[in-house]
Short mmCIF file of C-alpha atoms and ligand atoms in Angstrom, two decimals:
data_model
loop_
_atom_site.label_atom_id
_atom_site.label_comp_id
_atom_site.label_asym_id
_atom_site.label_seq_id
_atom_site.Cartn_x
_atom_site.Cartn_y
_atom_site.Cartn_z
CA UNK A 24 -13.02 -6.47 -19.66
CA UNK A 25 -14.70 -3.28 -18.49
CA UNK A 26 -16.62 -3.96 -15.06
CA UNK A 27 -20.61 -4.39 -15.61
CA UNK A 28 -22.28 -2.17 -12.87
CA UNK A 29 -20.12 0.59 -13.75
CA UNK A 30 -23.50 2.60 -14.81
CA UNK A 31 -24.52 1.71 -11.05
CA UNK A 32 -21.01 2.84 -9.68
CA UNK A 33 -21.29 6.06 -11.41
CA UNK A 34 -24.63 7.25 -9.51
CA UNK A 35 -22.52 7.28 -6.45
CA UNK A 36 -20.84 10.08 -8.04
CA UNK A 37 -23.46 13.24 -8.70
CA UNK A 38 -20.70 15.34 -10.10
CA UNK A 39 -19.89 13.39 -13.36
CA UNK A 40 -23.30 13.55 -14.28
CA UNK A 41 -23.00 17.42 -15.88
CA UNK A 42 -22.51 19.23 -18.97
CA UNK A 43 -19.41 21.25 -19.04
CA UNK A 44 -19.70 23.88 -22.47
CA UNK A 45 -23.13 21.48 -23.61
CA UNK A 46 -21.18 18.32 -23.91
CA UNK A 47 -21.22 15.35 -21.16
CA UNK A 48 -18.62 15.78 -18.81
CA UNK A 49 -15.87 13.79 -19.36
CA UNK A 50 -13.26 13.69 -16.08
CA UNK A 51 -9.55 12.66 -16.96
CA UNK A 52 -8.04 14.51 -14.56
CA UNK A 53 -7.98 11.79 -11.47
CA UNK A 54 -4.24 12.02 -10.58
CA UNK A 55 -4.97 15.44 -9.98
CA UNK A 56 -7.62 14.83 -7.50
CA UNK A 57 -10.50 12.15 -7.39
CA UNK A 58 -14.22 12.28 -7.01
CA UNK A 59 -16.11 12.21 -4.50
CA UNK A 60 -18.68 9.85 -4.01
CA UNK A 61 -22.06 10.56 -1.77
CA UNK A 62 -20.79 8.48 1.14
CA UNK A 63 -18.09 10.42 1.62
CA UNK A 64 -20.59 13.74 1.16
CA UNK A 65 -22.85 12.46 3.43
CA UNK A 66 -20.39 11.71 6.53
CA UNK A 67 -19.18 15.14 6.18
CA UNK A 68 -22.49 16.67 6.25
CA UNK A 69 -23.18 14.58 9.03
CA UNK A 70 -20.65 15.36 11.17
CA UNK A 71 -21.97 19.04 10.50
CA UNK A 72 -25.29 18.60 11.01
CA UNK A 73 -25.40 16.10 13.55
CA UNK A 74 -22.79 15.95 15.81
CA UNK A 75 -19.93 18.80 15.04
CA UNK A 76 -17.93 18.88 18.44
CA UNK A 77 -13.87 19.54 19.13
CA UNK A 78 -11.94 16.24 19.77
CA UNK A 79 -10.29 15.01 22.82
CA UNK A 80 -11.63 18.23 25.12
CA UNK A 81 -15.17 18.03 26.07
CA UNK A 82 -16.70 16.25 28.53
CA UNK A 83 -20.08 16.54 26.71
CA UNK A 84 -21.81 13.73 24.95
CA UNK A 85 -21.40 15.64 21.65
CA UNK A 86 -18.02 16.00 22.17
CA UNK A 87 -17.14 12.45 23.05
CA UNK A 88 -18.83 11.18 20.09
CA UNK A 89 -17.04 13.55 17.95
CA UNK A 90 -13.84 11.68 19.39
CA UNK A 91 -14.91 8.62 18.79
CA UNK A 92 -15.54 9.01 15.21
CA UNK A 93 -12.32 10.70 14.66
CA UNK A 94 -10.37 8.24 16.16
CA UNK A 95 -12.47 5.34 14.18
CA UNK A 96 -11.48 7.18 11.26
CA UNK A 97 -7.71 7.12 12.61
CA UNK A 98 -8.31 3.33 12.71
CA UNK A 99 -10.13 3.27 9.44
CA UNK A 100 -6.63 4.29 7.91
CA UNK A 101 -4.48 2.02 10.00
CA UNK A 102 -6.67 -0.53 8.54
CA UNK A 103 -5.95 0.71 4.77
CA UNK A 104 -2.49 0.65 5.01
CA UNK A 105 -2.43 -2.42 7.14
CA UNK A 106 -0.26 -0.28 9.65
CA UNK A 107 0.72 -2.28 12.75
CA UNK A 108 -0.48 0.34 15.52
CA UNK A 109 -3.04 3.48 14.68
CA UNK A 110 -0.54 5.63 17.00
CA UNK A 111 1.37 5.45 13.55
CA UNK A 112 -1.00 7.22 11.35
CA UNK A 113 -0.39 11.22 11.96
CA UNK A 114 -3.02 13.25 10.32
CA UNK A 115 -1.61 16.15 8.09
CA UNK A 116 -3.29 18.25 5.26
CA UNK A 117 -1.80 15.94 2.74
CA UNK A 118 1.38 14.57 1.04
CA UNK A 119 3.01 17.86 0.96
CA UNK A 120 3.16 18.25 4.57
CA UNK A 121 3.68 14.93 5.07
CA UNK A 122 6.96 15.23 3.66
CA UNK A 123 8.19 18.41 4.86
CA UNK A 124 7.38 17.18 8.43
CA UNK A 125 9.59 14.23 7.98
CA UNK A 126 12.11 16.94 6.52
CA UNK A 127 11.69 19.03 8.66
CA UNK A 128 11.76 17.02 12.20
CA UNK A 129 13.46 13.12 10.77
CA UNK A 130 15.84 15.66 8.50
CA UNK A 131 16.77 18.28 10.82
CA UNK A 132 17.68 16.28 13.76
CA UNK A 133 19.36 13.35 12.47
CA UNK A 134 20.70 14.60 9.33
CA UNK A 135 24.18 16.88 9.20
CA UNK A 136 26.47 18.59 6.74
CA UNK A 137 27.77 16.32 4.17
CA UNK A 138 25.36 13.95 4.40
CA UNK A 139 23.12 12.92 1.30
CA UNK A 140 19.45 12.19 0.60
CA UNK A 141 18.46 10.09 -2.42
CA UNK A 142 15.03 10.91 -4.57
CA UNK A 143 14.75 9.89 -8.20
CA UNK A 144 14.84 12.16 -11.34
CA UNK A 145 10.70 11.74 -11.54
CA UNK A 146 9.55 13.22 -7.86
CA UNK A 147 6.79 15.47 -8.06
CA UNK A 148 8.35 19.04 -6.52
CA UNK A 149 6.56 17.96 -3.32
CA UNK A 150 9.59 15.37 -2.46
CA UNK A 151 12.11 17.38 -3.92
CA UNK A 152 11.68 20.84 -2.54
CA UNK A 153 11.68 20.30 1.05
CA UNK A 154 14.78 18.25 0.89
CA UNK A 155 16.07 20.98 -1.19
CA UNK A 156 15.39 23.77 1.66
CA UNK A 157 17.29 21.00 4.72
CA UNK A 158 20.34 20.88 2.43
CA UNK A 159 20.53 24.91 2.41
CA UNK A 160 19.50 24.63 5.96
CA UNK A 161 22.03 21.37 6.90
CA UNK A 162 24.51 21.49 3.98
CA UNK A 163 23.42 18.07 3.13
CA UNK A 164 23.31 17.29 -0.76
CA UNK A 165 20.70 16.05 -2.97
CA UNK A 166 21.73 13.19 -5.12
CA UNK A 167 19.15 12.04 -7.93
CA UNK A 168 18.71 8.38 -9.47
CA UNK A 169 18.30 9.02 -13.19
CA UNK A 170 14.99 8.20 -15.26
CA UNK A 171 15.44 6.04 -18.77
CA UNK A 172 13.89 6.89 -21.76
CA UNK A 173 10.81 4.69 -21.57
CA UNK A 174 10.09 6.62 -17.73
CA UNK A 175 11.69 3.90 -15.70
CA UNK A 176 14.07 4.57 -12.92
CA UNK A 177 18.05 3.67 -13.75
CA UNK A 178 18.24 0.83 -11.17
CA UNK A 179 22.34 0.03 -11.78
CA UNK A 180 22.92 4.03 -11.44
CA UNK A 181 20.39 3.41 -8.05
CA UNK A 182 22.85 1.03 -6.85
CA UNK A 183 25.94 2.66 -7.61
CA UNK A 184 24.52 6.22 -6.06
CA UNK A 185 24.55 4.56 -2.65
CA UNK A 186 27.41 6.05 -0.72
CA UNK A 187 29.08 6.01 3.25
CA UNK A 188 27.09 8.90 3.45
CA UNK A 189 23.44 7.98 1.85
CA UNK A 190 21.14 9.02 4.80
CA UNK A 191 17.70 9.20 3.47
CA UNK A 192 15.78 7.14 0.44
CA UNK A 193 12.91 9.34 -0.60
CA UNK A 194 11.02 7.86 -3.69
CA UNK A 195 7.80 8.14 -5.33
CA UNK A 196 5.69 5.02 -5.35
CA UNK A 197 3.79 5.70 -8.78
CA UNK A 198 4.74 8.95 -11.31
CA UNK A 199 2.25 11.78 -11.72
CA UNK A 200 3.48 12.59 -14.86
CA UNK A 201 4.28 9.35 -16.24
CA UNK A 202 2.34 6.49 -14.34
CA UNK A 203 5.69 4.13 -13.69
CA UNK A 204 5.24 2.00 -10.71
CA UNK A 205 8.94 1.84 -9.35
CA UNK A 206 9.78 -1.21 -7.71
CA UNK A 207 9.89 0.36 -4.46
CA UNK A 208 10.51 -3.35 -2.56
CA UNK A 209 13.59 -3.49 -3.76
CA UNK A 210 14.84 -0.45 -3.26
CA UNK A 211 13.45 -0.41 0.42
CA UNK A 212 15.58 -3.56 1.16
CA UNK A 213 18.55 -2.18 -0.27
CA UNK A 214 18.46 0.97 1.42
CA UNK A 215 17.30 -1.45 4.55
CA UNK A 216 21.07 -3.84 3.92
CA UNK A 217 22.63 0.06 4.78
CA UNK A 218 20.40 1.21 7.84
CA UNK A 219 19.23 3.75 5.95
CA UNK A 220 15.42 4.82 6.25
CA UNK A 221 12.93 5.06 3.37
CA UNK A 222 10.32 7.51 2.90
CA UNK A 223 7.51 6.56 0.20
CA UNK A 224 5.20 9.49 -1.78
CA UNK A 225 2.09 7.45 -2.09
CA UNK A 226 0.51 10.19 -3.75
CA UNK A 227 -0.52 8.30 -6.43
CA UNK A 228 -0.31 4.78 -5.50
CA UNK A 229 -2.62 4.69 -2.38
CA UNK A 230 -5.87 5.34 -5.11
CA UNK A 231 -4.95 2.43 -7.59
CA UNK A 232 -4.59 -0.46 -5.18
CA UNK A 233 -4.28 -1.92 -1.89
CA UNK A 234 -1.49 0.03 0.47
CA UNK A 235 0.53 -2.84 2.74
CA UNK A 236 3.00 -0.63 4.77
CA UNK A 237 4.54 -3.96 6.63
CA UNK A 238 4.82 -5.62 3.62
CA UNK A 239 6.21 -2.68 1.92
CA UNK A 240 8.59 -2.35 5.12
CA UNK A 241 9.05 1.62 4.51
CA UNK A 242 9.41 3.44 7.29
CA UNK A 243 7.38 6.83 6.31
CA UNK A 244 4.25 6.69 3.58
CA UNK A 245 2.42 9.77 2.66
CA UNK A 246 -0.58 10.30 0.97
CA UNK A 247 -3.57 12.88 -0.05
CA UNK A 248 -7.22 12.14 1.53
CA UNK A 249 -8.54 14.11 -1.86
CA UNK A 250 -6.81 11.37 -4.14
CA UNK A 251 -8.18 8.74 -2.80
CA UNK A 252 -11.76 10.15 -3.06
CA UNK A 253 -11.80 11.18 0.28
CA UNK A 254 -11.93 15.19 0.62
CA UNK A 255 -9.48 17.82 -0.04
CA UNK A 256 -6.99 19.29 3.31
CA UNK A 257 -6.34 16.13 4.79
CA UNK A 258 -4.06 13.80 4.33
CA UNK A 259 -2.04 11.17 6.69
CA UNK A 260 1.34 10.42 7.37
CA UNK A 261 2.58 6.61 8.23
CA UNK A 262 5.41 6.21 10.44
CA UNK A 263 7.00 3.31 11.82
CA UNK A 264 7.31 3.78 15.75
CA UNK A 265 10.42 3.51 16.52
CA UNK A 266 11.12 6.66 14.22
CA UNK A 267 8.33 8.65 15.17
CA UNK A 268 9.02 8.05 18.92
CA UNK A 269 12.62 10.01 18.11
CA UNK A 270 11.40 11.95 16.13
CA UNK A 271 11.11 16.19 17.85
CA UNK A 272 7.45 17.79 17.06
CA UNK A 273 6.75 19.53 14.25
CA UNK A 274 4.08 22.25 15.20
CA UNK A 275 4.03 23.55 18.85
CA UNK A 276 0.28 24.55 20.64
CA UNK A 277 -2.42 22.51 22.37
CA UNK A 278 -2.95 19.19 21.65
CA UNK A 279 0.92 18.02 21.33
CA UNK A 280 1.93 18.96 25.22
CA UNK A 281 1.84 16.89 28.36
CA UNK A 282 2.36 19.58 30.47
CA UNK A 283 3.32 23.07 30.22
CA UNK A 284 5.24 25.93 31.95
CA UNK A 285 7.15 28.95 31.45
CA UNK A 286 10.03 27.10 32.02
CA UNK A 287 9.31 23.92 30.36
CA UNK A 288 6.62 22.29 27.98
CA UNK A 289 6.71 18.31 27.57
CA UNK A 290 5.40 16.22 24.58
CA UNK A 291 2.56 14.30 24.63
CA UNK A 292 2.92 10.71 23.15
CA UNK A 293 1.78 9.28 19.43
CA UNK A 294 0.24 10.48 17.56
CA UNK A 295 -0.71 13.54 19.19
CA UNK A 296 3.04 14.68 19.24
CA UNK A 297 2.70 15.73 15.84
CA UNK A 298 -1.29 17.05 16.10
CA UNK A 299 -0.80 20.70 17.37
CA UNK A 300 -4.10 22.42 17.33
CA UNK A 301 -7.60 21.34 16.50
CA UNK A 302 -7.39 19.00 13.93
CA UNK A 303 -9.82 18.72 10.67
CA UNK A 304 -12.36 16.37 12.21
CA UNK A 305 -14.77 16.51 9.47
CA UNK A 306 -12.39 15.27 6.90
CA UNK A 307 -11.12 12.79 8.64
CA UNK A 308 -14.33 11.44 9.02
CA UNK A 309 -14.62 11.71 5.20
CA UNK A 310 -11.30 10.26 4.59
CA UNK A 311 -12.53 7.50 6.14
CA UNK A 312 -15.91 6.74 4.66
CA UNK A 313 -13.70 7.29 1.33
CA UNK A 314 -11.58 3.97 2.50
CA UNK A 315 -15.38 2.18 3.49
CA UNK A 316 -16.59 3.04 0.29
CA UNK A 317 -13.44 1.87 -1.95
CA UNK A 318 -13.74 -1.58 0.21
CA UNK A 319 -17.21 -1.75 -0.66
CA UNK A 320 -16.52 -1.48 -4.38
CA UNK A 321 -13.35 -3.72 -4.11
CA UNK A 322 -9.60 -3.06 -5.44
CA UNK A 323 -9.97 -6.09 -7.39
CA UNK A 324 -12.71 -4.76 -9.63
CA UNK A 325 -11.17 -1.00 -9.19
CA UNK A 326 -7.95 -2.34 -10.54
CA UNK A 327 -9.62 -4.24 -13.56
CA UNK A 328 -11.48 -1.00 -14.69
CA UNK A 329 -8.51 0.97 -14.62
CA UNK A 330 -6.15 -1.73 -16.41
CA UNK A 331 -8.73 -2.07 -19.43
CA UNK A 332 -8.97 1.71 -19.95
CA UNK A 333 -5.78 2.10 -19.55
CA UNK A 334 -4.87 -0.63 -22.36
CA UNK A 335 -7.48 0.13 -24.29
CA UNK A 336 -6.85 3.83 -24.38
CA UNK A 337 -2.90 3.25 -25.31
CA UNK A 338 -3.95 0.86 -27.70
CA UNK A 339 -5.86 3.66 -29.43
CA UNK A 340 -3.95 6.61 -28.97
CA UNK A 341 -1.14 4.97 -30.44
CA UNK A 342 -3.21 3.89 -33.41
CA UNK A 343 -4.28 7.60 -34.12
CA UNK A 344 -0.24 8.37 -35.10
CA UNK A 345 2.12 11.16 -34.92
CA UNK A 346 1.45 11.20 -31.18
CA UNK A 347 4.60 10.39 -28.45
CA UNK A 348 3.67 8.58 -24.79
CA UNK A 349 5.57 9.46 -22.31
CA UNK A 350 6.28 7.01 -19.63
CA UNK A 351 6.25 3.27 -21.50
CA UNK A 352 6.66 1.15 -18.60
CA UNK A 353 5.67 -2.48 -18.30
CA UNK A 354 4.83 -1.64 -14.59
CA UNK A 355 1.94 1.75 -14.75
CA UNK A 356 -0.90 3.04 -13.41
CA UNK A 357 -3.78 4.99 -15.23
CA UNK A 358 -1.98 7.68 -16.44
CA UNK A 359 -1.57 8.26 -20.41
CA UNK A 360 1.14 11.15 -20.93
CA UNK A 361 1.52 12.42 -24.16
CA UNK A 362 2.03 15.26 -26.78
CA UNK A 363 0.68 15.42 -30.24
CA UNK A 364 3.65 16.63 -32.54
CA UNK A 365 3.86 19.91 -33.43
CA UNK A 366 0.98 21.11 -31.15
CA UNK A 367 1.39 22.72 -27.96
CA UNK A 368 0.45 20.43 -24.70
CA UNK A 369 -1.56 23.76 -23.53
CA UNK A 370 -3.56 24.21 -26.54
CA UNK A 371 -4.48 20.18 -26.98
CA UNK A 372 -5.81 20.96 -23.77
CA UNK A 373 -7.74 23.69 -23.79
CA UNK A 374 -9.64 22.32 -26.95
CA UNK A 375 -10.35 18.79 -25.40
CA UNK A 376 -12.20 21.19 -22.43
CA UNK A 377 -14.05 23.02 -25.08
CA UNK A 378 -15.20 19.40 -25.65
CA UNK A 379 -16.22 18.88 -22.12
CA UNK A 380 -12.79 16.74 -21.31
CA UNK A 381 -11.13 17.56 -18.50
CA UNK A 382 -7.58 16.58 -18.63
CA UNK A 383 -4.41 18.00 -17.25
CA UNK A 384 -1.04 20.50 -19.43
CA UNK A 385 1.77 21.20 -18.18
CA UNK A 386 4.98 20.20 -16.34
CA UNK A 387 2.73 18.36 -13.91
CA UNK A 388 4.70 19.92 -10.90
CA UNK A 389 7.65 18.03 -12.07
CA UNK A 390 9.55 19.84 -13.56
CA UNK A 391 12.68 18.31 -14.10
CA UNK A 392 11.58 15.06 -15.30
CA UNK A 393 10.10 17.55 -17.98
CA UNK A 394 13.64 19.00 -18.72
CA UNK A 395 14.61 15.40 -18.75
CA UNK A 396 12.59 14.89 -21.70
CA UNK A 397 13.36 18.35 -23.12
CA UNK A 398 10.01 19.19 -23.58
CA UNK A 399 7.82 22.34 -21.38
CA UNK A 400 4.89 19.58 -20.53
CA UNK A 401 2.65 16.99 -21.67
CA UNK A 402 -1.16 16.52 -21.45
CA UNK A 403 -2.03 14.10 -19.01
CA UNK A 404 -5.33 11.88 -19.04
CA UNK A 405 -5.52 10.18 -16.06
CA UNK A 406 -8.64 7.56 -15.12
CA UNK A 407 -10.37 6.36 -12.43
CA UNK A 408 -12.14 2.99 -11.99
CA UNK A 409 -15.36 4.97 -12.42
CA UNK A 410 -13.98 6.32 -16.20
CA UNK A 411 -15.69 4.03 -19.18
CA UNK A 412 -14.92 2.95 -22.34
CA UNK A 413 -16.86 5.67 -24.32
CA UNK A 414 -14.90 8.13 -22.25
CA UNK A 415 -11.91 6.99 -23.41
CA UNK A 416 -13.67 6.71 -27.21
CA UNK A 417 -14.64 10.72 -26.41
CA UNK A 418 -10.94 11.59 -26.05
CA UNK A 419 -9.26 9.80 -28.64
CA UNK A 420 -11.94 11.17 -31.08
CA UNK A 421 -11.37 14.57 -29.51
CA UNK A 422 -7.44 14.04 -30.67
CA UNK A 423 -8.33 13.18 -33.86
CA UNK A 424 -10.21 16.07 -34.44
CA UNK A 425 -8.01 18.46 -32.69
CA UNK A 426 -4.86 16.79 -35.37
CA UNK A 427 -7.22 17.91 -38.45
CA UNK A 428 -7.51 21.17 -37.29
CA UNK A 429 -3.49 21.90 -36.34
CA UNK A 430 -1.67 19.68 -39.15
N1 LIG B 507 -0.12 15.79 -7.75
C1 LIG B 507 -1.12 16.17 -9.93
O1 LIG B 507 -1.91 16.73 -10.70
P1 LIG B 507 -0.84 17.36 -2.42
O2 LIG B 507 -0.90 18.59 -3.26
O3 LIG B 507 -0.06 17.57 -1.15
O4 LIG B 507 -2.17 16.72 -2.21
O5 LIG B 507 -0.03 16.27 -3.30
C2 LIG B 507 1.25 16.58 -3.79
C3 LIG B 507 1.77 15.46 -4.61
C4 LIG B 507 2.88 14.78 -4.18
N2 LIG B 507 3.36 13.72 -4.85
C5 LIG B 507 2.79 13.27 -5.97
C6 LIG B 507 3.33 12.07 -6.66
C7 LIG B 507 1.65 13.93 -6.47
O6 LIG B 507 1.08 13.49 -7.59
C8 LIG B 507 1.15 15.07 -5.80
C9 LIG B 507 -0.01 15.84 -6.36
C10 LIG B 507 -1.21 16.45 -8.45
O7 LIG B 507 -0.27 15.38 -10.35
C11 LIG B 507 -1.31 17.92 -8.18
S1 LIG B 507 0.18 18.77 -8.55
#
C-alpha cells in the first residue's frame, strides 16, 4: 500500500515541485543522490546566517556554539548507526574517501606483499579502485567473489575464495546498479571465524533503512551525507575503536596534532586523528537534520513506500515485454535496472528526460559487473520513499511510448 500523507511529505521537498522541458518533474535518479528536504536547507542556512564560526578554536560565544552543534551532529550520526562511542564516527567528504582512508592508512600499514583483499564482482569503482592502487603500491592481490545471473553474490565461490592469506573483506551492502542486498551478516561472521576485518560500502543501504553497526558487527561502514538526503561533500566513516586507535593518520595539518615540533609532531586522539584541517561544519549540521528529519518520517513508513513502488513498478515493467531486469534478487532495494531490447540504454534515457524523467544510463560506475553481463550499461530508475505511484505510471508509459517509436 502506498503511504497516505505522501502529498504532505512531498511539500518538504520544494525541488520536485518543477517542470523540467513543460512536463512535471519526475525524479528516478535517488541512488544517485537524494533530495533534500527544507529541514535540512534550513539548518544549513542557519548555520550561515546565524551562527557560522570555526570548530574547536575560539574562545568566543559564536565559536563555541558552532562546536557544539557540530559535535551534536557527530552524535546525531552515532545515533543513526547505533555506533557504540561518537569518537567512532570520522567525518569525510563521503564514501569515496571513506574507503581510500581505510586503504590507505588500515591497508598500508597492516597489509604486505602477497597478501589478498576480497570485494565482490558488483562494487561500485569506489571499493575497487583504491584497493587496486595498495596492491600496485603493496603487491597485495585483489581476489573477486563472482555475481550469478539473477545479480546475487556466488556465496559457495565466497567461501571457497577464503585463503591463509585473506586480509581484508570489502563488500557492498546494497548494489547501485542492481539493488541486491547481500547478506552481509554472514559474510561478516565468516570473515570474523578468520580474524579478518570487514569493511561495508553503505552507499546505498544507509538511505533505505535503519543502519545497526553492532548488530552488523563490521568493523568499517561508509556512507554519503548527499544519499541520505543530507547535503553533498560530506560523508562519515564508522570505525570500530580498537582499529581506528592503530590505525596511522590519514591527512597531516591542524586539527589532528597534540603537539608539534620540528623534530616531532604527535597525534591527537579520536576522532580528530583523522580530521586534519577545518572541517565542513555546515554540512555536518545538515547531515544531521537529514537523520532528524528521516526519524521524523519513520523507516517503517519509508521502507513501505519504497517496497510498493518498487513491486509495483517491476510488476509493470515486466508486463510491458521485450524488456530484461537486471538484478532479480529476492533480497533488493529500490532500484529497477533494465534495458529495452534493441535500444540503446543512452538513448531510452535521454527520451524519458525529454519527458521530464530523470533517470540514470550507463555503466553506473561499475563497470565490471557491466562486462559481467556483457552489456555497455543499463538505465537505472531508482525511488525514494517520497516517489508515487503515478510516477512510476509516468515511466512505464514513457517506455511504452519510447518501444513504438524504436521497434
Ligand atoms: N553511486 C550512483 O549513481 P560518493 O560519490 O563518494 O558519494 O559515493 C560513491 C559510491 C560508492 N559506493 C556505492 C555503492 C555507490 O552507489 C556510490 C555512488 C552513485 O550509483 C554515483 S556514481
Amino acid at each position: 500500500m502506498s503511504i497516505k500523507n505522501i502529498e504532505a511529505i512531498r511539500m518538504d521537498f520544494p525541488v520536485l515541485h518543477q517542470k523540467v522541458h513543460g512536463k512535471p518533474w519526475v525524479y528516478l535518479d535517488n541512488a544517485a543522490s537524494g533530495q533534500k528536504p527544507l529541514p535540512v536547507i534550513n539548518a544549513i542556512s542557519e548555520y550561515y546566517l546565524k551562527y557560522h564560526s570555526n570548530v574547536h578554536r575560539g574562545v568566543h560565544y559564536m565559536s563555541q556554539l558552532a562546536t557544539d552543534k557540530f559535535e551534536a551532529a557527530r552524535k546525531t550520526v552515532q545515533h543513526f548507526l547505533n555506533a557504540e562511542h561518537d569518537h567512532e564516527i570520522i567525518w569525510t567528504t563521503g564514501t569515496t574517501e571513506g574507503i581510500n582512508l581505510v586503504a590507505a592508512t588500515y591497508g598500508r600499514k597492516f597489509l604486505k606483499e602477497g597478501d589478498e583483499i576480497l570485494i565482490t564482482g558488483m562494487e561500485h569503482h569506489a571499493n575497487i579502485v583504491p584497493w587496486q592502487m595498495l596492491c600496485e603500491e603493496k603487491g597485495c592481490v585483489l581476489r573477486v567473489v563472482p555475481v550469478l545471473e539473477n545479480g546475487t553474490l556466488d556465496m559457495a565461490s565466497f567461501y571457497e575464495l577464503f585463503s591463509d592469506k585473506t586480509r581484508f573483506l570489502s563488500v557492498v551492502h546494497v548494489s547501485n546498479a542492481l539493488g541486491t542486498l547481500n547478506p552481509v551478516k554472514e559474510m561478516i561472521k565468516h570473515a570474523h571465524s578468520k580474524n579478518i576485518p570487514v569493511l561495508l560500502d553503505g552507499a546505498q543501504s544507509s538511505c533505505h533503512f535503519a543502519i545497526d553497526v553492532q548488530d552488523l558487527d563490521c568493523d568499517f561502514f561508509v556512507f554519503s551525507g548527499h544519499k541520505v538526503f543530507g547535503p553533498t561533500g560530506i560523508g562519515v566513516l564508522y570505525g570500530k575503536t580498537e582499529y581506528l586507535e592503530k590505525m596511522p593518520p590519514y591527512k597531516g595539518g591542524g586539527e589532528m596534532i597534540e603537539t608539534v615540533t620540528f623534530e616531532k609532531t604527535t597525534y591527537a586522539g579520536l576522532p580528530f586523528k583523522f580530521e586534519a584541517g577545518t572541517p565542513d561544519i555546515a554540512n555536518a549540521i545538515g547531515l544531521a537534520a537529514a537523520m532528524d528529519y528521516i526519524h521524523s518520517i519513520g523507516w517503517d513508513v519509508m521502507e513501505a513506500q519504497e517496497k510498493f513502488l518498487l513491486e509495483y513498478a517491476t510488476e509493470e515493467i515486466l508486463k510491458i515485454g521485450g524488456i530484461k531486469l537486471y538484478g532479480t534478487s529476492p533480497e533488493k532495494c529500490s532500484v529497477l535496472s533494465f534495458l529495452i531490447e534493441g535500444i540503446h540504454p543512452y538513448d531510452t534515457g535521454t527520451i524519458l528526460d525529454k519527458m521530464g524523467i530523470a533517470v540514470r544510463t550507463g555503466h553506473h560506475c561499475a563497470q565490471p559487473l557491466m562486462g559481467r553481463f556483457c552489456i555497455p550499461g543499463t538505465v537505472r530508475a531508482s525511488f525514494a520513499f517520497y516517489n508515487t505511484k503515478e510516477e512510476v505510471d509516468a515511466l512505464i508509459s514513457g517506455l511504452k511510448r519510447i518501444k513504438t517509436m524504436f521497434l
